[in-house]
CSV table of C-alpha atoms in Angstrom, one decimal:
chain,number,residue,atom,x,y,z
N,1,UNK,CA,11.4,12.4,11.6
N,2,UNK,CA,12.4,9.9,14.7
N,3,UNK,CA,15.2,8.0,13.8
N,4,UNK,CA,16.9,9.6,11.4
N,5,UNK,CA,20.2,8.2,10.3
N,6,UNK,CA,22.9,10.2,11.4
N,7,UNK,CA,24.4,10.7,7.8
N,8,UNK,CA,21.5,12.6,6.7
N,9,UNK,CA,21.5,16.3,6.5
N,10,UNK,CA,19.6,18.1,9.2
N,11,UNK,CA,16.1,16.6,10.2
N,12,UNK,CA,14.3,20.0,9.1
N,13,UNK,CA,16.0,20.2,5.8
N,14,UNK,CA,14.6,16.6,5.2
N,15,UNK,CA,11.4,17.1,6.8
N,16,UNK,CA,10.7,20.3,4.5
N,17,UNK,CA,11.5,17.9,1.6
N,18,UNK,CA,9.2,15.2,2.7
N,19,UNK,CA,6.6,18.0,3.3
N,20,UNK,CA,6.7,19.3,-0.2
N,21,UNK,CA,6.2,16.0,-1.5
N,22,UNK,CA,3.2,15.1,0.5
N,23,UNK,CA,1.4,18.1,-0.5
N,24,UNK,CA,2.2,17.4,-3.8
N,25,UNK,CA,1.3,13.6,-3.6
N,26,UNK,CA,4.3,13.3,-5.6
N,27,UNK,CA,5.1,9.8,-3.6
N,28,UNK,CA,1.5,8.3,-5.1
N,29,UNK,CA,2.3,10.2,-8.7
N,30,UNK,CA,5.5,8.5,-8.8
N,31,UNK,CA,4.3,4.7,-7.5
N,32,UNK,CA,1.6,5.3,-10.2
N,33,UNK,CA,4.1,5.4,-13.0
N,34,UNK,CA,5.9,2.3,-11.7
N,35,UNK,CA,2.6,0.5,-11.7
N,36,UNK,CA,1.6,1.2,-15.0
N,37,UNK,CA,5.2,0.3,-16.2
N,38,UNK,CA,5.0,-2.8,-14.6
N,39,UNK,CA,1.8,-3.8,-16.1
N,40,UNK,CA,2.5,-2.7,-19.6
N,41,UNK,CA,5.8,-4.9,-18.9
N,42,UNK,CA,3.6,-7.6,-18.0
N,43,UNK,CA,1.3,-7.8,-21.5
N,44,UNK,CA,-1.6,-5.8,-19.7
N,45,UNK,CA,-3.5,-2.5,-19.9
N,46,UNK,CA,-1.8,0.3,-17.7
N,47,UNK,CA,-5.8,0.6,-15.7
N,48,UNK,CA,-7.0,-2.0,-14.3
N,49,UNK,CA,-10.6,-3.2,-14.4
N,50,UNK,CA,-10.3,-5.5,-11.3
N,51,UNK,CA,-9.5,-5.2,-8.0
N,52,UNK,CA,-9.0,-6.3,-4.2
N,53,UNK,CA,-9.5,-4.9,-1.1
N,54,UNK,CA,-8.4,-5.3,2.9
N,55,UNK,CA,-7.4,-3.6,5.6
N,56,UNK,CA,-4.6,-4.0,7.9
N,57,UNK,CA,-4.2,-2.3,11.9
N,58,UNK,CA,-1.1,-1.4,13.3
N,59,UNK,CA,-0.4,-0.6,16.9
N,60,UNK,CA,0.6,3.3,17.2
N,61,UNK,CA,3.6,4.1,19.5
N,62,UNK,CA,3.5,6.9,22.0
N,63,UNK,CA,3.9,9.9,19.3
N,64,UNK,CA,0.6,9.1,17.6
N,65,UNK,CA,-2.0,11.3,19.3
N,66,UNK,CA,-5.2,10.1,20.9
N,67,UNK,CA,-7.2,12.0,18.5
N,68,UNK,CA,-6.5,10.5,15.3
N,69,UNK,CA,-5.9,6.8,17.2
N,70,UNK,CA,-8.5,3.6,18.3
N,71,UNK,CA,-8.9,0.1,19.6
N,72,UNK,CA,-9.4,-2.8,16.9
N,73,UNK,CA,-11.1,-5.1,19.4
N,74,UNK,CA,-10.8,-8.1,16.4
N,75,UNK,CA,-7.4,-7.6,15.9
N,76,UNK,CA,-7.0,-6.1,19.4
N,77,UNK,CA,-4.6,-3.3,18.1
N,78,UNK,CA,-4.6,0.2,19.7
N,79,UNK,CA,-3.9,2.3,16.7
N,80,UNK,CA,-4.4,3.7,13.5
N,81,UNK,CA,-5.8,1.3,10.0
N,82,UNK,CA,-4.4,1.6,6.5
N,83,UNK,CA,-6.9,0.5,3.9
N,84,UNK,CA,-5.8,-0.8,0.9
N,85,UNK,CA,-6.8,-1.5,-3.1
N,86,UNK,CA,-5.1,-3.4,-5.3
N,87,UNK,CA,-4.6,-5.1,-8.5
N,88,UNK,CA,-5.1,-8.3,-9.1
N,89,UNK,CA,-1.5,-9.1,-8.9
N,90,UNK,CA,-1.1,-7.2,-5.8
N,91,UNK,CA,0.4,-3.7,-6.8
N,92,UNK,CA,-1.2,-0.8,-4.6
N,93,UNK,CA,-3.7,1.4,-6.3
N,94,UNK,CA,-5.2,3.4,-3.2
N,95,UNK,CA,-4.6,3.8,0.2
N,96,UNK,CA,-6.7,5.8,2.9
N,97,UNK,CA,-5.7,5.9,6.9
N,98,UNK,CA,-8.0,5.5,9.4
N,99,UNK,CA,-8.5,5.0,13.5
N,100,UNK,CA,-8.2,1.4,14.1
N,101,UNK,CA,-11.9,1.3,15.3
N,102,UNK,CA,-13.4,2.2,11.7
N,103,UNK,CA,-15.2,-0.6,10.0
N,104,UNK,CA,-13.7,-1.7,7.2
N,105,UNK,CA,-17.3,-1.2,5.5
N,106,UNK,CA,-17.0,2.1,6.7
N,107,UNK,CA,-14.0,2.9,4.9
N,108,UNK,CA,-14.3,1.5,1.9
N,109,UNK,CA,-16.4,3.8,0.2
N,110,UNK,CA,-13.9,6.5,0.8
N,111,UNK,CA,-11.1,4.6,-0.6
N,112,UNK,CA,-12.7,3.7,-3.6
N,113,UNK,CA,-13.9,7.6,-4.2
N,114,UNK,CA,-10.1,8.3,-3.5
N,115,UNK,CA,-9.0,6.3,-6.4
N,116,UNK,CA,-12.3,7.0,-8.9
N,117,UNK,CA,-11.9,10.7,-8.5
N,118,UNK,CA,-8.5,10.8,-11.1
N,119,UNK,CA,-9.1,10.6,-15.0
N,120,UNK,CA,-9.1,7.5,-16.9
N,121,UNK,CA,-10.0,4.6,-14.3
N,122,UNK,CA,-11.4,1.4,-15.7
N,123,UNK,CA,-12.5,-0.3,-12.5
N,124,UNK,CA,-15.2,-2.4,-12.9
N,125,UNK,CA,-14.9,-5.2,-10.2
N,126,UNK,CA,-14.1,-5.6,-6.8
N,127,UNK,CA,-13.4,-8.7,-4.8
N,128,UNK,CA,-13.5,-8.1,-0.6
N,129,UNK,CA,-14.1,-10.1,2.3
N,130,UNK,CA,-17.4,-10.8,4.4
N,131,UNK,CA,-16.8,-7.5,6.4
N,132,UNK,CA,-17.6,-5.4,3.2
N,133,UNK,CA,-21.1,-5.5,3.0
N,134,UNK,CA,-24.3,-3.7,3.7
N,135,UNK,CA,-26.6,-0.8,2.0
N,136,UNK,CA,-24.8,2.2,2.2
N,137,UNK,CA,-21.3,0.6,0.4
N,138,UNK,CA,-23.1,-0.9,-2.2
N,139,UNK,CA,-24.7,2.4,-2.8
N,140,UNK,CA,-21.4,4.3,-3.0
N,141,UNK,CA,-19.9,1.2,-5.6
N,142,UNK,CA,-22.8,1.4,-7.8
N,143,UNK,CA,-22.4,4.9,-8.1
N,144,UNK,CA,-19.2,4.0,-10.2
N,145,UNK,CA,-20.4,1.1,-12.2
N,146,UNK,CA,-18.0,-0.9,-10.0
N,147,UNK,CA,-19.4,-4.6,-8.7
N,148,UNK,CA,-18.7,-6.1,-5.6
N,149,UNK,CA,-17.8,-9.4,-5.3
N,150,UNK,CA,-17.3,-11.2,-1.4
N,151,UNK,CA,-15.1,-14.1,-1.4
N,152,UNK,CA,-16.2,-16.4,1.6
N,153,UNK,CA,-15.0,-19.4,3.3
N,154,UNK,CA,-16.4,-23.0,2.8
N,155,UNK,CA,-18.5,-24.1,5.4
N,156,UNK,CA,-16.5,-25.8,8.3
N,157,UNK,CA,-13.3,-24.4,7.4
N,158,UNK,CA,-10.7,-23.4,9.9
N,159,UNK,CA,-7.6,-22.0,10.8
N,160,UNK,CA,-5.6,-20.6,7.4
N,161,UNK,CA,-6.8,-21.4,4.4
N,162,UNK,CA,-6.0,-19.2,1.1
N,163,UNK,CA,-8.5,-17.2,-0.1
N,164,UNK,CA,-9.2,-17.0,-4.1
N,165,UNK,CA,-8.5,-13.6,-5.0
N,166,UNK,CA,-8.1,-12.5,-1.8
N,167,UNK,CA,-4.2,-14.1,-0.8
N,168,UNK,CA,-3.3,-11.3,-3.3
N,169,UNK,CA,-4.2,-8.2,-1.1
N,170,UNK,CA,-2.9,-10.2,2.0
N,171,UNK,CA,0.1,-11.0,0.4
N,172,UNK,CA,0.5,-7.0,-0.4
N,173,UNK,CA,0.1,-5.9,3.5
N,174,UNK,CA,2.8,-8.9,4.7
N,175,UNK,CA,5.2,-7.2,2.2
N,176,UNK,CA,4.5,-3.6,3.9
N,177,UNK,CA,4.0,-4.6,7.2
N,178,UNK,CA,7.8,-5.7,6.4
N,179,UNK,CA,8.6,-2.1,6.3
N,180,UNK,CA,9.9,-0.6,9.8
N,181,UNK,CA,7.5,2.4,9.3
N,182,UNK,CA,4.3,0.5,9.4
N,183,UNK,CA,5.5,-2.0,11.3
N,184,UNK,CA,4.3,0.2,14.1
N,185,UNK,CA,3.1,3.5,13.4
N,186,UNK,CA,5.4,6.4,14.4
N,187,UNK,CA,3.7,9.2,12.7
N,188,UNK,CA,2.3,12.1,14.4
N,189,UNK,CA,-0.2,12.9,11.2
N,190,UNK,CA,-2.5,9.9,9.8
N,191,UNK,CA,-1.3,11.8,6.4
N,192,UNK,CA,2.2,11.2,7.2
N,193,UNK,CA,1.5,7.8,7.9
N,194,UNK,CA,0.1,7.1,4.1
N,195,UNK,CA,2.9,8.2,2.8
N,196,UNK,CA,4.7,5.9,4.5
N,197,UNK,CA,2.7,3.3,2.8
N,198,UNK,CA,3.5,4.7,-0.7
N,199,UNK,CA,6.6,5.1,0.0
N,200,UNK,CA,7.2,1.0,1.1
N,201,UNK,CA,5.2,0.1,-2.0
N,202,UNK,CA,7.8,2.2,-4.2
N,203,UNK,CA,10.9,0.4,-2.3
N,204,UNK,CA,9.4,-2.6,-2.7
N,205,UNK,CA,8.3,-2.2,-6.8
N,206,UNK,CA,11.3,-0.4,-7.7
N,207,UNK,CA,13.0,-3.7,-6.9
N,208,UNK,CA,10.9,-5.7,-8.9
N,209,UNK,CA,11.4,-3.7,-11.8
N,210,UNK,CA,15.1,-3.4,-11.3
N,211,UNK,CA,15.3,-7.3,-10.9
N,212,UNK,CA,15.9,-7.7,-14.8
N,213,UNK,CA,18.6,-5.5,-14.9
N,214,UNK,CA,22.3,-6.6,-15.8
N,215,UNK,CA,24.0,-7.1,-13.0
N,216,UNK,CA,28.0,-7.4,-12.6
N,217,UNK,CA,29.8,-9.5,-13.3
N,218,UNK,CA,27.2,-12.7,-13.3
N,219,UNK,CA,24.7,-11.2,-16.0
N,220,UNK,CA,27.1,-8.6,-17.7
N,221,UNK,CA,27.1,-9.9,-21.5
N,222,UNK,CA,30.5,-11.7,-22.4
N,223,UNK,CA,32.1,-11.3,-19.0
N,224,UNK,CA,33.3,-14.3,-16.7
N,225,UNK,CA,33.2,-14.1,-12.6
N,226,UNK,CA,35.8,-14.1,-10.8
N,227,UNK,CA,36.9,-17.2,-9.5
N,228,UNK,CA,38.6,-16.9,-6.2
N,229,UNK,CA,41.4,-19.3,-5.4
C-alpha cells in the first residue's frame, strides 16, 4: 500500500479491505456487472461471442520480487505482463499476470480457460496478433468451440498502421497503462497487480456509464447557468 494518501485511514485497515476483496474477486464480480450493463445499454447481448486479445509489459519497480519478475527482450521491459481479453468494443473480459518473459502464446491458453471456466459464456471467436499461434494454443481454443482468428499486416507495411479488430484491445491497454498503478508495477504479489487492472477498468467504465447522467446546472431539466458578470 505505497503511497497511500494521507487522508485515508491506517494502511492495514485498508489493506485488510483490499485483501477481502481480492479473495473474494469481488473487483472482477463487480466490473462484470458494469459490462454487462453497458452492453445491454448499447442494444447487445450481456455475453459476448467475440473477442480480442494482447498483452502489454510493464517495468516492475524495486518492491516487485525477482521471483515472480522477467525481461521482455521485444519490448525490452524488466518486469511483470498483464494479458488481456476483450470485447469487441474494448471492455475487459479477463485478465491473467505473468513474468514479462512469457510468450504471449504461452499465456493465452490460460487466460482464455480463466474466463471459459464461469457459467454462461458465449465466446465463439477470437481475433490476436501473429504472436498467437502454434499447436498447443489451438489445441486449448478448440477445446471450447472458440476460433482463432490472426489479424496480419499487409505486406510492406511500416511503422503504425491500425489494425482491423485489433486497435480495439490496444486502445484498451493505452487507457490502463493511463492508470498510475500499471503504469509501473508497484505490487509485491502478481495477484495484487491484477487487481489493479480490474480496478482501472472499473474507474475507467464507471465514467462512461455515469457520462449520461444530469449534471448541474448545464443538463438539469428547466434550469439556466449561471451567467457570471
Amino acid at each position: 500500500m505505497d503511497g497511500l494518501p494521507v487522508d485515508f485511514p491506517y494502511w492495514r485497515a485498508v489493506y485488510d479491505f483490499f485483501r477481502r476483496w481480492r479473495s473474494c474477486d469481488y473487483a472482477r464480480e463487480l466490473y462484470e456487472r458494469l459490462r454487462r450493463t453497458m452492453r445491454e445499454r448499447a442494444g447487445r447481448n450481456a455475453e459476448p461471442s467475440a473477442g480480442i486479445i494482447d498483452s502489454q509489459p510493464v517495468d516492475a519497480s524495486e518492491t516487485v520480487g525477482e521471483d515472480s519478475r522477467g525481461y521482455d527482450g521485444g519490448k525490452s521491459r524488466d518486469g511483470r505482463k498483464h494479458h488481456i481479453l476483450t470485447d469487441t468494443e474494448g471492455l475487459l473480459l479477463e485478465v491473467t499476470v505473468t513474468t514479462a518473459d512469457v510468450h504471449d502464446s504461452k499465456a493465452a491458453p490460460a487466460l482464455l480457460e480463466a474466463f471459459m471456466e464461469q457459467p454462461g459464456r458465449l465466446l465463439k471467436l477470437v481475433w490476436v496478433d501473429s504472436a498467437y499461434q502454434g499447436p498447443a494454443l489451438a489445441k486449448a481454443f478448440a477445446r471450447h468451440g472458440v476460433r482463432i482468428e490472426v489479424v496480419r499486416r499487409c505486406d510492406g507495411q511500416r511503422g503504425f498502421v491500425v489494425l482491423a479488430r485489433r486497435w480495439v484491445v490496444e486502445r484498451t491497454l493505452s487507457w490502463l497503462s493511463r492508470s498510475r498503478r500499471l503504469n509501473r508495477d508497484h505490487e509485491r504479489r502478481p495477484d495484487h497487480h491484477q487487481q489493479m487492472v480490474w480496478w482501472a477498468a472499473t474507474i475507467k467504465l464507471s465514467r462512461c456509464l455515469a457520462g449520461d447522467a444530469p449534471r448541474w446546472p448545464e443538463k438539469r431539466p428547466g434550469r439556466r447557468p449561471r451567467v457570471r458578470a
